[in-house]
Coordinates of N, CA and C in Angstrom, one line a residue:
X1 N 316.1 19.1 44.6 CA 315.3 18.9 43.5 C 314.4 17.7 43.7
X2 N 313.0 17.8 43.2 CA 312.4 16.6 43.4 C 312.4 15.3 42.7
X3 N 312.3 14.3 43.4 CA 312.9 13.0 42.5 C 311.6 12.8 40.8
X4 N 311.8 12.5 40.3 CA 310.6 12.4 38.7 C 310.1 11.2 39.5
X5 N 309.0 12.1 39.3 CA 307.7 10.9 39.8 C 306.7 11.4 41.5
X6 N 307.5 12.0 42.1 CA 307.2 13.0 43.6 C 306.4 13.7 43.2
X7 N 305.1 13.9 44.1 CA 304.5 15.5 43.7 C 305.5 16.7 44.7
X8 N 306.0 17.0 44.3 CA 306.6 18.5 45.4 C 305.7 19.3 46.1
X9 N 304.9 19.7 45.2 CA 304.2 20.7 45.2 C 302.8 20.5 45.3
X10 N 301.9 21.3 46.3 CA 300.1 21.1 46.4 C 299.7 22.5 46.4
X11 N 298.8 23.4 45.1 CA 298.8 23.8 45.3 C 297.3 24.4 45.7
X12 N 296.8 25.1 46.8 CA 295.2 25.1 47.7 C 294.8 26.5 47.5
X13 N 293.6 25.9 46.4 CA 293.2 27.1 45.6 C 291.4 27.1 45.7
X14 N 291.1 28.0 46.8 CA 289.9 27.9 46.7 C 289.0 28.6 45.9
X15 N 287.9 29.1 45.6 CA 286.9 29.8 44.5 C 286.3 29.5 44.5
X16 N 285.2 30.9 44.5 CA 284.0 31.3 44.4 C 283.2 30.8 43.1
X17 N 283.6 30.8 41.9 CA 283.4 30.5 40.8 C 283.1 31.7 40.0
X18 N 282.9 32.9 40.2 CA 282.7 34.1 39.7 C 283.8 34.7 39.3
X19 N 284.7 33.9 39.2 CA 286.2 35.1 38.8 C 287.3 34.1 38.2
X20 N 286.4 34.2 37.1 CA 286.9 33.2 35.7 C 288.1 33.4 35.4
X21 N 288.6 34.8 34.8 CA 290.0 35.4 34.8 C 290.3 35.6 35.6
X22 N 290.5 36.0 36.6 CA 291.5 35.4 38.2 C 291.7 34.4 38.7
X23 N 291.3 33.5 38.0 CA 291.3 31.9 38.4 C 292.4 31.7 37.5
X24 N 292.3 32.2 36.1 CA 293.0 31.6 34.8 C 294.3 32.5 35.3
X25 N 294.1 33.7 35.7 CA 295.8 34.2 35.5 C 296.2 33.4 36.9
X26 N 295.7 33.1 38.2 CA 296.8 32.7 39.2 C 297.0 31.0 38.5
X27 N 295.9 30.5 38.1 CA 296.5 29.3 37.5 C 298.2 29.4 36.4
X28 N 297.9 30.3 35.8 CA 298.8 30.6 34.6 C 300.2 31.1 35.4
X29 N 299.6 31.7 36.5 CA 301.3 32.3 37.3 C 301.8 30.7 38.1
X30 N 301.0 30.0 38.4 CA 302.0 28.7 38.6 C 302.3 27.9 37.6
X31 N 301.7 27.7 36.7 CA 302.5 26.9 35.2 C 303.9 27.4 34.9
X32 N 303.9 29.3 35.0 CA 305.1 29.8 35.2 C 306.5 29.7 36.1
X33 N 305.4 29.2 37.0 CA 306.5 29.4 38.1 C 307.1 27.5 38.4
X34 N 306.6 26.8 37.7 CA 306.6 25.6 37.6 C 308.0 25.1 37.0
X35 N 307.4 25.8 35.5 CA 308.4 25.7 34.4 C 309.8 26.6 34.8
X36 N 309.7 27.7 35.6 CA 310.9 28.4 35.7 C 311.8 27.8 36.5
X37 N 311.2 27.0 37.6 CA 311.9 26.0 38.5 C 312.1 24.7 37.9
X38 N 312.2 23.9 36.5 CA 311.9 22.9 36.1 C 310.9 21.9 36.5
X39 N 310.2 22.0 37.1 CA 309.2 21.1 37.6 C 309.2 20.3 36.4
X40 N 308.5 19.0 36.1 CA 308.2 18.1 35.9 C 306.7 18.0 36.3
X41 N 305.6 17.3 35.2 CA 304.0 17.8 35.0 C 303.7 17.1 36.5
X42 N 304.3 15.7 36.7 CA 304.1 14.8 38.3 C 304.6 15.0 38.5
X43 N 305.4 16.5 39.4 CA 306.0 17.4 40.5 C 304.8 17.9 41.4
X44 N 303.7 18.7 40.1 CA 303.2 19.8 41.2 C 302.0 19.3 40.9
X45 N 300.9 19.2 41.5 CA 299.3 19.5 41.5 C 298.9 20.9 41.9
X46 N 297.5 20.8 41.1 CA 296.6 22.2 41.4 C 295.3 21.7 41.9
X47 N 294.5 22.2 42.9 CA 294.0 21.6 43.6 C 292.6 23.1 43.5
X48 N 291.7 23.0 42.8 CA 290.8 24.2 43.1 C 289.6 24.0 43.5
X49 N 289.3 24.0 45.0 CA 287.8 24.1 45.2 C 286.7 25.1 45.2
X50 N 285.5 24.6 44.1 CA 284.5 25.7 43.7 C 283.5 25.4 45.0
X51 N 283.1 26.4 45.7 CA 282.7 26.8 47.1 C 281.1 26.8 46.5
X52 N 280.2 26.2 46.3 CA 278.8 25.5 46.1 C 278.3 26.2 44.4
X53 N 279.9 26.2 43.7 CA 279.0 26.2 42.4 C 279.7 25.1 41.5
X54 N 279.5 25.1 40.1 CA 280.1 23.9 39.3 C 281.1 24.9 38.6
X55 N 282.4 24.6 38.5 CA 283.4 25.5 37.9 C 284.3 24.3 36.8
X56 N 284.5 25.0 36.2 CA 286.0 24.7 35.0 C 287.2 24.8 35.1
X57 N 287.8 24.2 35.3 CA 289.5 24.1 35.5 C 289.8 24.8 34.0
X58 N 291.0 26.2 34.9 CA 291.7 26.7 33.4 C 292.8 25.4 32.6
X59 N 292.7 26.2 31.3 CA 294.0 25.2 31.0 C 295.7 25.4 31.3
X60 N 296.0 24.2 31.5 CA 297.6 24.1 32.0 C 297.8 23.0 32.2
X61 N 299.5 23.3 31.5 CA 300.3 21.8 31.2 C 300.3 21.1 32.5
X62 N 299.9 21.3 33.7 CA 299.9 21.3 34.9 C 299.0 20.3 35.3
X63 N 298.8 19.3 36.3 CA 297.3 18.6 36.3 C 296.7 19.7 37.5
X64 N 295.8 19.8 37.1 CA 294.8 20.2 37.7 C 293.2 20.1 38.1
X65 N 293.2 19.5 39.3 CA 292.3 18.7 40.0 C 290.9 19.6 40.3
X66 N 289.9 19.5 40.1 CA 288.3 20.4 40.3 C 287.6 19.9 41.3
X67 N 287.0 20.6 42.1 CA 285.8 20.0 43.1 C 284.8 20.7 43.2
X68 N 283.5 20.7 43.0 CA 282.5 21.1 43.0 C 282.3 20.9 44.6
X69 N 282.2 21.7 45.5 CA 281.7 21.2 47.3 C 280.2 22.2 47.6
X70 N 280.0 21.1 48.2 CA 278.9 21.7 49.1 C 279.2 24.0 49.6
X71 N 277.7 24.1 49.4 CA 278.8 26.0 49.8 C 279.4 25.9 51.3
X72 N 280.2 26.6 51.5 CA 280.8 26.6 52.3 C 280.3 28.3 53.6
X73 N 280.2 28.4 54.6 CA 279.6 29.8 55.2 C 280.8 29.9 56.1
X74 N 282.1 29.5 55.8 CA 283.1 30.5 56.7 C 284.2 30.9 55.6
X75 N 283.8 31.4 54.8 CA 284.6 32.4 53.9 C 285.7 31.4 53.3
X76 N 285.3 30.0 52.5 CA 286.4 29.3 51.6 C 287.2 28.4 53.0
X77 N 287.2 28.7 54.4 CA 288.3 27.9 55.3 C 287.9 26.6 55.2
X78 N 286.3 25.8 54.8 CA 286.3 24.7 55.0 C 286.3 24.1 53.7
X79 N 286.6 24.7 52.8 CA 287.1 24.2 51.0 C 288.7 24.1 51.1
X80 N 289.7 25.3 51.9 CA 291.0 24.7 52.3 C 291.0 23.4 52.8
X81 N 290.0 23.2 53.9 CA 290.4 22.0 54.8 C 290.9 20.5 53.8
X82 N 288.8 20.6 52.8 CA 288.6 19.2 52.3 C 289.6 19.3 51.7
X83 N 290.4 20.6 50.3 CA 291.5 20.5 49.6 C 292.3 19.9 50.3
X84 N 293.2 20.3 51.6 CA 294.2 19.7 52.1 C 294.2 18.1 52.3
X85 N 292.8 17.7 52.5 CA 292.6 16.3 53.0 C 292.7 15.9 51.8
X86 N 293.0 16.2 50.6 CA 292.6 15.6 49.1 C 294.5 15.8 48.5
X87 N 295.6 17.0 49.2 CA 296.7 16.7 47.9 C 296.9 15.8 48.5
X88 N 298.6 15.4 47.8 CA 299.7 15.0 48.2 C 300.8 15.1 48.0
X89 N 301.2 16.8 47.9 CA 301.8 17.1 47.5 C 303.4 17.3 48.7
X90 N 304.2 17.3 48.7 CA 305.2 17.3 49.8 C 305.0 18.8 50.6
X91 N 305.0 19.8 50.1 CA 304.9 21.4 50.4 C 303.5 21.7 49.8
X92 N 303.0 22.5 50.6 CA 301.7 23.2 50.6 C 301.8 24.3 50.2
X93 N 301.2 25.4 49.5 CA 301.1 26.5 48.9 C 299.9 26.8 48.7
X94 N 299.2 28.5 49.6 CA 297.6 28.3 49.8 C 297.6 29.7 48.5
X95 N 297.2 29.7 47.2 CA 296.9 31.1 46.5 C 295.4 31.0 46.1
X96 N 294.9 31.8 46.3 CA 293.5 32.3 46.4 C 293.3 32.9 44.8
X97 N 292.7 32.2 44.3 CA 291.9 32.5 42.6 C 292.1 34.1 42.5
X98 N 292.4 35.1 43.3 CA 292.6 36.7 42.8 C 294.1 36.4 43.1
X99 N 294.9 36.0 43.7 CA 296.1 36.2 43.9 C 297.1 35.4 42.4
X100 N 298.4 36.1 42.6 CA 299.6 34.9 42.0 C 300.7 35.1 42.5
X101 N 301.5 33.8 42.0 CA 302.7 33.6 42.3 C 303.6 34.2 41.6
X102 N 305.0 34.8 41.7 CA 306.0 35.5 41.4 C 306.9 34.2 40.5
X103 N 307.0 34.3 39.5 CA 308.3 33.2 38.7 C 309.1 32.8 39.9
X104 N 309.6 33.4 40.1 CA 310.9 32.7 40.6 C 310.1 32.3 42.2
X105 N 309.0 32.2 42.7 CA 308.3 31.6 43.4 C 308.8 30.2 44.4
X106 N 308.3 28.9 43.3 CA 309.1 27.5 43.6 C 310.1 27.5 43.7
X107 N 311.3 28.1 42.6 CA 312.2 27.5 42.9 C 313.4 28.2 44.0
X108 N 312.7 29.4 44.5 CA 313.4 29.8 46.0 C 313.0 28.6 46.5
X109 N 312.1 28.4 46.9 CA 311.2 27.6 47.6 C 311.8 26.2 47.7
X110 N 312.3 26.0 46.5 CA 313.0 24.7 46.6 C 314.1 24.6 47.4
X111 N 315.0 25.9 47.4 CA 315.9 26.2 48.0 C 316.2 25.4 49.2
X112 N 315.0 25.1 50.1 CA 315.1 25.4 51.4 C 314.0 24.3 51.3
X113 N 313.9 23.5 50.7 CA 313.3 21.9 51.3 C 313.1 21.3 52.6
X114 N 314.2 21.7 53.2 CA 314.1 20.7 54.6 C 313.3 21.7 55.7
X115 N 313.1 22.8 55.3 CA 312.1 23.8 55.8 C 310.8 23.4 56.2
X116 N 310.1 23.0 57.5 CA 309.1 23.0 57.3 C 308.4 24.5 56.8
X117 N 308.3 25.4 57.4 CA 307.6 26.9 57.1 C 308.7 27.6 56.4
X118 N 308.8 27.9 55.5 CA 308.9 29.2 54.3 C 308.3 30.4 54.4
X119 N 308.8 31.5 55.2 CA 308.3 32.7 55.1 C 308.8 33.1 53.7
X120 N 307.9 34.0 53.0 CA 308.4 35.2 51.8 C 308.2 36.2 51.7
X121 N 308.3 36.9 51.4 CA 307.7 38.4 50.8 C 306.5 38.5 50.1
X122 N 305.4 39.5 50.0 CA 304.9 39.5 48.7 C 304.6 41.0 48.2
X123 N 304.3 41.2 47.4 CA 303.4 42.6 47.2 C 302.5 42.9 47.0
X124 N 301.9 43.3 48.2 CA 300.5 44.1 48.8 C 300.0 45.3 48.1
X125 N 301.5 46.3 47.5 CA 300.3 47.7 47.1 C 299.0 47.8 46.6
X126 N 299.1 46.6 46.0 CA 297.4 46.6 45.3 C 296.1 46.9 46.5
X127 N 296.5 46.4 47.7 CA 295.3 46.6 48.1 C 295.8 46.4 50.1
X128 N 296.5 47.3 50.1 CA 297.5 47.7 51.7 C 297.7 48.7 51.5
X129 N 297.7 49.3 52.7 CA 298.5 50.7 52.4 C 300.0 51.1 52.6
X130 N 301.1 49.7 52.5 CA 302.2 49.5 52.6 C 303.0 48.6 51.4
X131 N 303.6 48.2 50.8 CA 304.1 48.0 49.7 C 304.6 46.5 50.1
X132 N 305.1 45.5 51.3 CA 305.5 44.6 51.5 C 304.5 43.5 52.8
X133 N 304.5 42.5 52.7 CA 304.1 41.9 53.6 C 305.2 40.9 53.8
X134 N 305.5 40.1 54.5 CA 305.9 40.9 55.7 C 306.5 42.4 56.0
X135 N 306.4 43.0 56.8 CA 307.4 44.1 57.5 C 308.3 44.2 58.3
X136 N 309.3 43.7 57.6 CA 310.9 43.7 58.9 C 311.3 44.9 59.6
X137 N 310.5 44.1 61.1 CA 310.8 45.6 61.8 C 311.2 45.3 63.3
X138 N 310.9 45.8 64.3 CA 311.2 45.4 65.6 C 310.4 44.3 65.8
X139 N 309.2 44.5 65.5 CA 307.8 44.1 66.4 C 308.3 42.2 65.4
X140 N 307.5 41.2 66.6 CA 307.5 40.1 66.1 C 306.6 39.4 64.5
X141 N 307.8 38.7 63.4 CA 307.3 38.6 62.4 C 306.1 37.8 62.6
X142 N 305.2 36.8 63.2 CA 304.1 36.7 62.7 C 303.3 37.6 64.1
X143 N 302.4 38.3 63.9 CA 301.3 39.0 64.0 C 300.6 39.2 63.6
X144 N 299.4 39.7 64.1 CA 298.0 40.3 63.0 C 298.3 40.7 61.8
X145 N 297.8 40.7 61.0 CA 298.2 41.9 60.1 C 299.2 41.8 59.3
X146 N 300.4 41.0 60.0 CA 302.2 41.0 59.1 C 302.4 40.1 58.2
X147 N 301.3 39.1 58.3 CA 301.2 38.1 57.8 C 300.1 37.0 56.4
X148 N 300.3 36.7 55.3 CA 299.3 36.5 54.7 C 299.7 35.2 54.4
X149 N 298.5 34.5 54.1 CA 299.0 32.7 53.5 C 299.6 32.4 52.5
X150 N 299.8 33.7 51.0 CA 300.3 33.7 50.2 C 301.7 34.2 50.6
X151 N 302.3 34.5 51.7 CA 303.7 34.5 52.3 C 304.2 33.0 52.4
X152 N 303.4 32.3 52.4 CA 304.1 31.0 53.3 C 304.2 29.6 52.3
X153 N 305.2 28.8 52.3 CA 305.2 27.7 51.9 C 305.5 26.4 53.0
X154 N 304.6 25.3 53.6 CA 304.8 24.6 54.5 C 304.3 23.0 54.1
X155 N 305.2 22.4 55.0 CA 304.8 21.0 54.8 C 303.9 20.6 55.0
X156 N 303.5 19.7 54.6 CA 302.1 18.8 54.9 C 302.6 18.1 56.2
X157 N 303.6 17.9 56.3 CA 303.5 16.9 57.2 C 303.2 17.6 58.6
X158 N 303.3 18.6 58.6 CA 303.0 20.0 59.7 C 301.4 20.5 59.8
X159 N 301.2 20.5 58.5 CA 299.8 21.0 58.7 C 298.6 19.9 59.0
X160 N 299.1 18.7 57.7 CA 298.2 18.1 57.6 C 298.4 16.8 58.7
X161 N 299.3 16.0 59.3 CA 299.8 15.0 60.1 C 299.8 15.9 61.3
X162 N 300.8 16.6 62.0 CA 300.7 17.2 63.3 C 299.5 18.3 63.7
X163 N 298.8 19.4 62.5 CA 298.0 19.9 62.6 C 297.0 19.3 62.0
X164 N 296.3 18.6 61.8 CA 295.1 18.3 61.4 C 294.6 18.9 60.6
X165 N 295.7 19.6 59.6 CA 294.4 20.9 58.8 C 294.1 21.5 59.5
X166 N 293.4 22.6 58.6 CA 292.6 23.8 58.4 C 291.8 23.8 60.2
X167 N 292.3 24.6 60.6 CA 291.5 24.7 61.8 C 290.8 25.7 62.3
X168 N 290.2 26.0 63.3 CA 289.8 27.5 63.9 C 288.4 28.1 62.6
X169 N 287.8 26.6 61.7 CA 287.1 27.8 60.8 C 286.1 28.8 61.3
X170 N 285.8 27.9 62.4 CA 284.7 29.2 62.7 C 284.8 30.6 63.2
X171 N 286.0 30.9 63.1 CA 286.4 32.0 63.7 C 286.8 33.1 62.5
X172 N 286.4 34.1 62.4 CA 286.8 35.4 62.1 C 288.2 35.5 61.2
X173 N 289.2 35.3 62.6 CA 290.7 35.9 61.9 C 291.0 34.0 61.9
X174 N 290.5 32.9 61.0 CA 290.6 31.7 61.3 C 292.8 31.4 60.7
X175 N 292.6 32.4 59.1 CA 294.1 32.7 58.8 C 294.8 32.3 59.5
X176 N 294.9 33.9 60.5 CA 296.0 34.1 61.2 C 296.1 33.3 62.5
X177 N 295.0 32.8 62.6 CA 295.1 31.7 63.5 C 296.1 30.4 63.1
X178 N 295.7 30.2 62.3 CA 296.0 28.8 61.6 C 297.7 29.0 61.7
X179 N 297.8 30.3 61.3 CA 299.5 30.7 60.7 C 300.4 30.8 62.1
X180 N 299.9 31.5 63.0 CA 299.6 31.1 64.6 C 300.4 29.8 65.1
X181 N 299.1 28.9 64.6 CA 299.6 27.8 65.1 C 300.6 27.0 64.3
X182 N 300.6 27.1 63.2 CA 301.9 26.5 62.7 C 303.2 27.1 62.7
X183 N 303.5 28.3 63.0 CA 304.7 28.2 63.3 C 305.2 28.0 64.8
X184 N 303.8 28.0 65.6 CA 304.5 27.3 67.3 C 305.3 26.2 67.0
X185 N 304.6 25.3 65.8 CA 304.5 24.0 66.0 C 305.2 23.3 64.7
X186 N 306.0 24.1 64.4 CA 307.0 24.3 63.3 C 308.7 23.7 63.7
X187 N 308.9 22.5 63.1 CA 310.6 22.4 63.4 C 311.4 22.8 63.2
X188 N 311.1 23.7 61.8 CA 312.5 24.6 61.6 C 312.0 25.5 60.4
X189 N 312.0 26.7 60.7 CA 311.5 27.9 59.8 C 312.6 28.6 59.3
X190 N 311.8 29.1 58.3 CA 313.3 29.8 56.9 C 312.5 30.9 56.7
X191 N 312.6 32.1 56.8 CA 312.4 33.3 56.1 C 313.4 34.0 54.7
X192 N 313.0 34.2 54.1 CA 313.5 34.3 52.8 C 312.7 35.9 52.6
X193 N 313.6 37.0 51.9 CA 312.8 38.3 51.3 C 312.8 38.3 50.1
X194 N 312.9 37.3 49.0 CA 312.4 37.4 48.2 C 311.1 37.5 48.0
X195 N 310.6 38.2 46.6 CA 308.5 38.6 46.3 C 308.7 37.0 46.2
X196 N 307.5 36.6 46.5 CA 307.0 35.4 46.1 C 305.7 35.4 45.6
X197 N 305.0 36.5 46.0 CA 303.6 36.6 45.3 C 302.8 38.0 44.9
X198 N 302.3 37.9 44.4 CA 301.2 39.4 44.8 C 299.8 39.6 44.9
X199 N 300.0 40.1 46.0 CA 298.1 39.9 46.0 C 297.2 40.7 45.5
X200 N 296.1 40.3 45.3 CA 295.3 41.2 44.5 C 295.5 41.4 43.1
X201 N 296.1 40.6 42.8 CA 296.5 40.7 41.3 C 296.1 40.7 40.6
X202 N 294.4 39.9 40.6 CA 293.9 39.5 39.6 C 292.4 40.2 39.8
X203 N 292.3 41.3 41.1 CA 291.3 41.9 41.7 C 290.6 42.6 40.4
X204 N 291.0 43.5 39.3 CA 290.4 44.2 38.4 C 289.8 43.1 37.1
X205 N 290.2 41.7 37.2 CA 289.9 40.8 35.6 C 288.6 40.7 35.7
X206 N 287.8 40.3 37.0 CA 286.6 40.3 36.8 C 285.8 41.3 37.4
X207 N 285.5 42.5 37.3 CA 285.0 43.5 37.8 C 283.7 43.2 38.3
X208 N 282.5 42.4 38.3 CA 281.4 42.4 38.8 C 281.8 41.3 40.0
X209 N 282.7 40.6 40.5 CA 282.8 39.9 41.4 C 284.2 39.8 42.2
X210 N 284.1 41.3 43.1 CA 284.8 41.8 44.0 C 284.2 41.1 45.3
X211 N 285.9 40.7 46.2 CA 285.1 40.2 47.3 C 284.8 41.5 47.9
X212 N 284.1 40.9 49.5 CA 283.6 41.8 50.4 C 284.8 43.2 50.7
X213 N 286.0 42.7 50.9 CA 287.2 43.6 51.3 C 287.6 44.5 50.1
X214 N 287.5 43.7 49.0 CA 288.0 44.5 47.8 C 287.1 45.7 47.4
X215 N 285.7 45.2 47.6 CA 284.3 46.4 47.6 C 284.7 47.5 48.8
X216 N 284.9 47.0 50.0 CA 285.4 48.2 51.3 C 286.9 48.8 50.6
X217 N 287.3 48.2 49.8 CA 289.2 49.3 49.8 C 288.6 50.2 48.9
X218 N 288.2 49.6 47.6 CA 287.6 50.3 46.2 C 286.6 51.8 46.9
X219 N 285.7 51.5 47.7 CA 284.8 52.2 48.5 C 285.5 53.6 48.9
X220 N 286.6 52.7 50.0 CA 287.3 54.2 50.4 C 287.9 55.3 49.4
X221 N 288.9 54.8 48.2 CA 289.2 54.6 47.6 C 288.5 55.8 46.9
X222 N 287.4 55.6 46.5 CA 286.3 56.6 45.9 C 286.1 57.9 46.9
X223 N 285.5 57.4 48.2 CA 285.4 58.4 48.8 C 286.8 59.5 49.1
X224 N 288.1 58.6 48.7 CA 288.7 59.8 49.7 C 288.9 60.7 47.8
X225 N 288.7 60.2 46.7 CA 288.5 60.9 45.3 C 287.4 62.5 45.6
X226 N 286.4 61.7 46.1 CA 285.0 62.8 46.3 C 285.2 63.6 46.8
X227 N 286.5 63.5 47.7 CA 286.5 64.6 49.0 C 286.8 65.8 48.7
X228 N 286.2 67.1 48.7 CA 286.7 68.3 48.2 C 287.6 68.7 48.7
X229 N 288.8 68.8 47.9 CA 290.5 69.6 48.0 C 290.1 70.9 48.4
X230 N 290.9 71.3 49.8 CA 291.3 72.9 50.2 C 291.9 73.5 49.5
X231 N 291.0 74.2 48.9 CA 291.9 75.6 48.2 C 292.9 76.1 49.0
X232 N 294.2 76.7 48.4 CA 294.9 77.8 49.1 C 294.1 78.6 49.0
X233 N 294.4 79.6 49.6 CA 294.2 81.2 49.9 C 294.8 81.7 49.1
X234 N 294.9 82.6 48.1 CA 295.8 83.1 47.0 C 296.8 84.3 48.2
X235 N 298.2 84.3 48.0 CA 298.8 84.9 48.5 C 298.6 86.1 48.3
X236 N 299.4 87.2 48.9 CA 298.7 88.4 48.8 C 300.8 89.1 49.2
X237 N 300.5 90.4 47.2 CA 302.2 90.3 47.2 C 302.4 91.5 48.6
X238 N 303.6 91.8 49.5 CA 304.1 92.5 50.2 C 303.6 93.9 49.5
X239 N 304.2 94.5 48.2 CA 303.9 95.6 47.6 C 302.6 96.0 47.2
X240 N 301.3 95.5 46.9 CA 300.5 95.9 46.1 C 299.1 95.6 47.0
X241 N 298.1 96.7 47.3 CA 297.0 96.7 48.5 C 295.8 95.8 47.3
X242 N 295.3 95.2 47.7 CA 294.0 94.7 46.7 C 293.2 95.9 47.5
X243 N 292.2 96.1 45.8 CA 291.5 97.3 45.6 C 290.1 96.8 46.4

């Protein structure tokens, strides 16, 4: 449990500013997940960087910290960075203004304190074409693909002291990079299958401001709707000749 007066918790929330209600419900899933774990209001911070516009902090009993930053052109990685350079919270937690956290979230989480990396579970059906992230299977748990940042809970002292933060932004898959490199460089990892989050969660609150991927799923999504269904061939009975 954390001592009254510790922040435990940082939590790295970056945004676009266009997704007012996706911001408010992942905000409102950590007040949840706060209170279900007893946190205390100087336990946890919320940490949201608006990526070159001026935004509003929802409301929550929670303190919750705002930054207006310069725009950002590698997809929100260098709004994680400055965020990270700004908590101080003991554990890191990265949820993305469409995503939230699962109640019982923290206080697994707490479980397993001396953890630097926290794998979890989350649920993807919203927008995967598989129901769980991770997938416990043969193939090794972090890879492409098996892995999301809303899986993970890690130290600061790992990311932000031995890793330097946010790294690799200029690259593409900069994520999976980043996830990559922290758990090489991880002293002691805990996987846990409890949900801890779900992604996409908050993808339909604001409908005019879908990101790029959610426009490509929704897309297919339609198309494979449009696609005209094969008729059967109507059977034809053993007894009776069509005229």
């Amino acid at each position: 449990m954390a001592m009254d007066g510790d922040i435990l918790f940082s939590i790295i929330t970056p945004s676009t500013g266009n997704r007012p209600n996706a911001l408010k419900n992942a905000v409102s899933s950590v007040e949840r997940a706060a209170r279900f774990a007893g946190l205390k209001s100087n336990q946890l911070e919320i940490l949201i960087g608006f990526d070159g516009v001026r935004g509003s902090a929802p409301a929550c009993d929670y303190p919750v910290r705002t930054f207006s930053l310069p725009p950002d052109r590698t997809r929100g990685h260098g709004v994680r960075n400055t965020l990270l350079k700004l908590s101080s919270g003991e554990k890191l937690i990265f949820l993305d203004d469409d995503n939230v956290l699962k109640p019982c979230a923290l206080s697994r989480y707490m479980l397993h304190r001396e953890a630097e990396m926290v794998i979890g579970r989350i649920d993807a059906q919203l927008a995967l074409g598989q129901p769980w992230l991770p997938v416990f299977d043969d193939g090794p748990l972090v890879r492409p693909g098996n892995l999301d940042l809303l899986c993970l809970c890690l130290s600061r002292r790992l990311v932000v002291d031995r890793c330097g933060g946010w790294r690799f932004r200029g690259e593409f898959d900069s994520s999976q990079r980043n996830i990559v490199d922290w758990h090489k460089r991880a002293r002691s990892v805990t996987v846990i299958e409890e949900v801890v989050g779900i992604y996409d969660a908050g993808r339909s609150l604001d409908r005019a401001a879908l990101s790029l991927r959610q426009e490509a799923l929704l897309d297919s999504l339609v198309n494979e709707r449009d696609t005209p269904l094969m008729r059967p061939e109507p059977r034809r009975s053993r007894h009776l000749a069509l005229a």
